[in-house]
Tab-separated table of C-alpha atoms in Angstrom:
chain	number	residue	atom	x	y	z
V	82	MET	CA	-67.443	13.094	77.465
V	83	LEU	CA	-66.273	16.413	78.797
V	84	TYR	CA	-69.094	18.557	80.190
V	85	PHE	CA	-68.688	22.270	80.871
V	86	LEU	CA	-71.144	23.724	83.385
V	87	ASN	CA	-72.731	27.169	83.009
V	88	GLY	CA	-70.324	29.619	81.441
V	89	THR	CA	-67.085	27.688	81.948
V	90	LEU	CA	-66.705	26.922	78.247
V	91	LYS	CA	-67.253	30.590	77.386
V	92	GLN	CA	-64.474	31.477	79.869
V	93	ILE	CA	-62.009	29.333	77.920
V	94	GLN	CA	-63.106	30.798	74.590
V	95	SER	CA	-62.737	34.345	75.955
V	96	CYS	CA	-59.340	33.547	77.444
V	97	ALA	CA	-58.132	32.208	74.085
V	98	GLU	CA	-59.377	35.283	72.221
V	99	ASN	CA	-57.974	37.715	74.812
V	100	GLU	CA	-54.520	36.104	74.865
V	101	TYR	CA	-54.281	35.916	71.064
V	102	PRO	CA	-51.765	35.815	69.365
V	103	ALA	CA	-50.205	34.017	72.352
V	104	GLU	CA	-51.384	30.634	73.574
V	105	CYS	CA	-53.605	30.707	76.630
V	106	CYS	CA	-53.588	27.905	79.181
V	107	GLY	CA	-55.326	26.821	82.329
V	108	ILE	CA	-56.655	24.129	84.595
V	109	LEU	CA	-60.083	22.478	84.633
V	110	VAL	CA	-61.554	21.741	88.073
V	111	GLY	CA	-64.537	19.468	88.535
V	112	LEU	CA	-65.454	15.844	89.049
V	113	LYS	CA	-64.793	12.578	87.265
V	114	GLN	CA	-67.840	10.349	86.924
V	115	GLY	CA	-66.835	7.136	85.239
V	116	ALA	CA	-65.401	8.039	81.844
V	117	ASP	CA	-67.041	11.485	81.964
V	118	LYS	CA	-65.529	14.650	83.353
V	119	ILE	CA	-67.621	17.607	84.513
V	120	VAL	CA	-65.984	21.038	84.660
V	121	TYR	CA	-67.293	23.208	87.493
V	122	ARG	CA	-64.563	25.827	87.413
V	123	VAL	CA	-61.880	27.080	85.047
V	124	CYS	CA	-58.557	28.407	86.388
V	125	PRO	CA	-56.819	30.529	83.737
V	126	ILE	CA	-53.055	30.397	84.323
V	127	GLU	CA	-50.441	32.816	83.034
V	128	ASN	CA	-48.522	31.258	80.165
V	129	THR	CA	-44.876	31.618	81.208
V	130	ALA	CA	-43.373	29.920	78.136
V	131	ALA	CA	-40.520	31.782	76.446
V	132	GLU	CA	-42.233	31.508	73.042
V	133	ARG	CA	-45.863	32.160	74.013
V	134	GLU	CA	-47.124	32.240	70.409
V	135	THR	CA	-46.285	28.568	69.858
V	136	HIS	CA	-45.898	27.056	73.334
V	137	PHE	CA	-47.465	27.142	76.762
V	138	TYR	CA	-46.131	26.385	80.205
V	139	ILE	CA	-48.096	26.015	83.431
V	140	ASP	CA	-45.988	26.629	86.521
V	141	PRO	CA	-46.198	23.502	88.744
V	142	LEU	CA	-46.839	25.773	91.744
V	143	GLU	CA	-50.029	26.987	90.022
V	144	THR	CA	-51.115	23.378	89.520
V	145	TYR	CA	-50.455	22.682	93.200
V	146	LYS	CA	-52.505	25.739	94.253
V	147	ALA	CA	-55.392	24.653	92.014
V	148	GLU	CA	-55.231	21.134	93.427
V	149	ILE	CA	-55.316	22.332	97.061
V	150	THR	CA	-58.262	24.664	96.343
V	151	ALA	CA	-60.109	21.907	94.459
V	152	GLU	CA	-59.648	19.455	97.344
V	153	PHE	CA	-61.039	22.047	99.762
V	154	GLU	CA	-64.122	22.313	97.493
V	155	GLN	CA	-64.341	18.481	97.298
V	156	LEU	CA	-63.430	18.678	93.607
V	157	GLU	CA	-60.362	17.638	91.626
V	158	ILE	CA	-58.314	18.621	88.601
V	159	VAL	CA	-59.928	16.951	85.596
V	160	GLY	CA	-57.856	18.473	82.813
V	161	PHE	CA	-55.675	21.164	81.305
V	162	TYR	CA	-56.581	23.414	78.385
V	163	HIS	CA	-54.658	25.616	75.996
V	164	SER	CA	-55.151	27.383	72.686
V	165	HIS	CA	-53.606	27.117	69.250
V	166	PRO	CA	-53.472	30.574	67.622
V	167	ASN	CA	-54.013	30.331	63.854
V	168	PHE	CA	-53.809	26.558	63.926
V	169	LYS	CA	-56.109	23.552	64.199
V	170	ALA	CA	-57.391	22.288	67.547
V	171	ILE	CA	-55.303	19.123	67.394
V	172	PRO	CA	-52.427	18.112	69.659
V	173	SER	CA	-48.901	18.896	68.560
V	174	CYS	CA	-46.159	16.317	69.119
V	175	GLU	CA	-45.160	18.248	72.255
V	176	ASP	CA	-48.773	18.262	73.475
V	177	LYS	CA	-48.939	14.475	73.053
V	178	ASP	CA	-45.678	13.963	74.930
V	179	PHE	CA	-46.838	15.966	77.953
V	180	MET	CA	-50.341	14.479	78.231
V	181	ILE	CA	-50.989	12.372	81.318
V	182	GLU	CA	-53.432	9.498	81.262
V	183	GLY	CA	-56.725	10.207	83.053
V	184	TYR	CA	-56.961	13.930	82.271
V	185	ALA	CA	-58.878	15.830	79.578
V	186	TYR	CA	-56.951	18.135	77.235
V	187	PRO	CA	-59.236	20.548	75.408
V	188	ILE	CA	-57.525	22.585	72.705
V	189	VAL	CA	-59.063	25.808	71.427
V	190	SER	CA	-58.391	26.971	67.876
V	191	VAL	CA	-58.367	30.767	67.472
V	192	ARG	CA	-57.987	32.319	64.021
V	193	ASN	CA	-57.312	36.033	63.655
V	194	GLY	CA	-58.343	36.560	67.271
V	195	LYS	CA	-61.717	34.782	66.995
V	196	PHE	CA	-62.759	31.429	68.455
V	197	GLU	CA	-62.998	28.741	65.782
V	198	GLU	CA	-63.463	25.392	67.519
V	199	ILE	CA	-62.642	23.340	70.583
V	200	ARG	CA	-61.657	19.682	70.555
V	201	CYS	CA	-60.706	17.496	73.488
V	202	PHE	CA	-58.244	14.629	73.699
V	203	GLU	CA	-57.267	12.074	76.325
V	204	LYS	CA	-54.276	9.773	76.433
V	205	GLU	CA	-54.717	6.057	77.083
V	206	ILE	CA	-52.074	3.383	77.379
V	207	ASN	CA	-53.182	-0.173	76.587
V	208	ASN	CA	-50.589	-2.969	76.526
V	209	ASP	CA	-47.765	-0.464	75.916
V	210	ILE	CA	-49.681	1.089	73.008
V	211	VAL	CA	-50.276	4.805	73.454
V	212	VAL	CA	-53.606	5.948	72.047
V	213	LEU	CA	-55.105	9.420	71.817
V	214	LYS	CA	-58.858	9.410	72.270
V	215	GLU	CA	-60.899	12.357	71.049
V	216	THR	CA	-63.949	12.920	73.194
V	217	ILE	CA	-67.118	14.953	72.796
V	218	VAL	CA	-67.259	18.396	74.392
V	219	ARG	CA	-70.664	19.458	75.687
V	220	GLU	CA	-71.925	22.512	77.487
V	221	LEU	CA	-74.335	21.611	80.276
V	222	ASP	CA	-76.962	23.889	81.783
V	223	TYR	CA	-76.815	22.961	85.459
V	224	LYS	CA	-80.354	24.211	86.179
V	225	THR	CA	-82.139	22.420	83.347
V	226	GLY	CA	-79.766	19.507	82.756
V	227	HIS	CA	-79.853	20.318	79.018
V	228	SER	CA	-76.599	19.637	77.194
V	229	GLU	CA	-75.461	20.901	73.841
V	230	GLN	CA	-72.661	19.502	71.696
V	231	THR	CA	-70.123	22.220	71.039
V	232	ASN	CA	-67.683	20.505	68.698
V	233	LYS	CA	-67.903	22.038	65.239
V	234	THR	CA	-66.539	18.892	63.611
V	235	GLU	CA	-68.902	16.083	62.659
V	236	ILE	CA	-68.516	13.208	65.080
V	237	GLY	CA	-70.801	10.633	63.485
V	238	GLN	CA	-72.246	7.641	65.324
V	239	SER	CA	-69.553	7.280	67.964
V	240	ASP	CA	-68.777	9.666	70.805
V	241	GLU	CA	-65.065	8.932	70.528
V	242	TRP	CA	-62.299	8.706	67.948
V	243	TYR	CA	-59.040	6.917	68.580
V	244	TYR	CA	-55.602	7.777	67.222
V	245	ILE	CA	-52.528	5.636	67.744
V	246	ILE	CA	-49.526	7.837	68.431
C-alpha cells in the first residue's frame, strides 16, 4: 500500500489542478516498510518536458537534490508522481518503460482542471516477466493512525491488481 501522511495527498491533487492543462510531476519522500510505502513529504518538480500537456520530465539534478535532502532527514525517495490531464489515471506505454522496480508511481487524473482520481502502480520483474502491480492508495492521519482509502475505483477483496506488460 501507499500511505500519504497529513496533507501530502492534497498537495499532489492541488499541484495537478494548478498545472492543468499541463502534466505536473514530483517526487515522494518517505519510508519503505516491507511492501508498504509511507509518504512524509511531497517535492513538486517543474515539468521541463517540451510537450508538457502530454509528457513530463524530471531533471535528474532535482532527483539528486531530493535524495540528498531525504537522506539528511533519514528518509528516502519512495516514488514519483505525475498527472494525466483529461485522461485516465493509468500508465501510458512511456510511463511503463520508465518505471523502476521498487518505487511507487501514483498517477492523478484531472478532467477540466478538477481532480478526478489517483491510482498507483509499481513495476515488478519475476523470471524475466514484467508485471505492473496496482496498489491501494490511502491517506493516513498521523495523529490518530486512522487511514482512509482514496481510490475511487472499486478494488474488491484484494489490495492489489496485477497486469502483465
